[in-house]
Amino acid sequence: MTTPDGHGGGTAGFPAADPFSSAGAFPLPSTLSHAVTGARYWLPPQAALAPSAAPAPPPVAFDVEAVRREFPQLHREVNGRPLVWLDNGATTLKPRQVTEAVGEHYARDTSNVHRGAHALARQATQVYEEGREEAAKLLRTRDTGEVVFVRGTTEAVNLVAQSWGRANLGVGDEILVSTAEHHSNLVPWQLIAAERRARVVPIPLLPDGRLDQDAYRDLLGNKTRLVALTHASNTLGTVPPVAEMTALAHRWGARVLVDGAQAVCHFPVDVTELDADFYAFSGHKVFAPTGIGVLYGKREVLEAMPPWQGGGNMIDSVSFGRTSYAPLPHRLEAGTGHIAGVAGLRAALRYLGSLDREAATAYEERLTAYATRALSAVPGIRLLGTAPGKIGVLTFLVAGADPMELAGLLDRQGIAVRAGHHCAQPALAAYGVTSAVRASLAVYNTAREVDALASALYEAVGV
Ligand code: PLP
């Protein structure tokens, strides 16, 4: 069995040498070649569509095997086969630095933060606040008061919807939400819209998964209060031109919330450059533990928001007559936070910071192009989302194959993918489907693993 790139496949699956070990050795499809310029989210859609005439950039050295050594789970077997983890959109694996940090917190350093008069409380507080500094660095804000710890992206969006939304939305106001959103950047808006008698209005998709910019311009107006946008779609992989869309929204006085859940681990993010009012991400999708995430908000916007939840940590003083609140970010962080989670997040972001991000992003772009080419050649396959500059999310259907059964078949070969609606039913509905298979890549995946997937799919279709 031979994969489309001529590498030996078969059941064990892997060619002896990874084609990525000699970066630049294989050509990219022309529609994807611009992706390696590193400028993807500044490209206007038309330019992004045109095949690049520019010469290919020089290969960027990236030692994927060194990265893989830090992730113990990559070295286990599943169903008697080496694990091929292609479910990174659901959650990423954890480097040993993260599991050690969490383990140490519980084994040696357990303490609450911000309220103890003892050494371990001071130590835990320091780790906690350093975690906040790392998150601020990741998003490129200097103000740690703009970094609010939450459980994850879902809680971040709910916080904004319930606090900012309740204070700022009224009858007939409009919230524009892209059709590519994960349910967690749609349902919270539906809930608050119902309460405030506001309207949620979809921004439609083009057939390749880009957001329809003409329609977006037409939808914006003086009723628009907020635009909810993904920075990278978990189902289609689309990376919308967020900075441009934000600038347009601001012309109408609307706020913009960007869901960065699938973005932060794939490419560098700069909230100042995007000029986003809110930006959310989940730790577990960027090598950190579950249950910890970040809501970024512009200081002036967060300061004008009423507290969402009340309780410990978020107050200045309390009496039955009058309660006043702590300064940002604590005002929006009621109760004991996920202290071990922040220790893990700190370790994860330090780990990410230790990588050459430019080389890592370029590597992932090449791997995505390689995977797109490999999967496109599988007979009967239909890829959903082929927008230029997309992240390594490959959602597909194979003619005559049930997505769940296909995922089960891959699982038997140790290949973990996701099948179903991917919590993005409107995005799938735009393609007339309700379920699909999704293989999602991360920086530690290899062309060998893509070959294993392609090989298993060839087998599934009986080639
Ligand atoms: N947004 C996107 C784009 C996602 O992919 C996900 C999770 O898959 C979420 C939001 C929700 O993240 P969480 O469940 O960590 O809150």
XYZ file of N, CA and C in Angstrom, residues 44 92 115 145 154 164 196 204-205 214 263-264 267 284 304 323 353 364 370 379 381 401 416 420:
72
model
N -5.954 40.014 2.578
C -7.352 40.175 2.178
C -7.805 38.927 1.444
N -5.340 18.940 23.481
C -3.947 18.612 23.135
C -3.355 17.722 24.218
N -4.600 34.703 50.183
C -5.191 34.980 51.485
C -4.400 34.371 52.644
N -3.992 42.914 34.478
C -5.376 43.157 34.921
C -6.383 42.819 33.837
N -15.607 28.402 26.975
C -17.063 28.421 27.198
C -17.419 29.370 28.329
N -21.336 41.725 30.375
C -21.370 42.818 29.379
C -22.721 42.816 28.654
N -32.756 39.638 26.666
C -32.751 41.097 26.418
C -33.582 41.478 25.192
N -22.777 34.602 7.093
C -22.727 33.355 6.310
C -21.329 32.967 5.861
N -21.235 31.719 5.425
C -19.977 31.150 4.930
C -19.977 31.123 3.408
N -18.576 40.285 2.128
C -19.565 41.233 1.578
C -20.825 41.202 2.430
N -6.817 28.803 18.104
C -5.780 29.622 17.469
C -4.464 29.594 18.234
N -4.537 29.759 19.558
C -3.316 30.074 20.312
C -2.217 29.017 20.188
N -0.663 29.493 16.100
C 0.108 30.640 15.605
C 0.105 31.755 16.657
N -6.543 23.726 27.956
C -6.321 22.333 27.533
C -6.091 22.193 26.028
N -15.908 48.556 33.047
C -17.296 49.037 32.978
C -18.305 47.899 33.155
N -21.462 46.738 49.519
C -20.308 45.896 49.177
C -19.565 46.556 48.023
N 6.539 28.873 24.805
C 7.464 29.996 24.606
C 8.883 29.547 24.321
N 3.744 23.431 10.951
C 2.330 23.011 10.947
C 1.653 23.345 9.627
N 0.425 19.124 3.395
C 0.737 17.724 3.084
C -0.483 16.833 3.349
N -10.109 8.048 -2.612
C -11.320 7.969 -3.433
C -12.580 8.213 -2.597
N -13.565 10.888 -1.066
C -13.482 11.786 0.098
C -14.024 13.158 -0.258
N -19.511 5.855 3.724
C -19.015 5.446 5.052
C -19.644 6.323 6.124
N -6.502 8.249 16.626
C -7.587 8.939 17.332
C -8.026 10.151 16.533
N -18.632 13.255 14.434
C -19.870 13.797 14.984
C -20.095 15.193 14.465
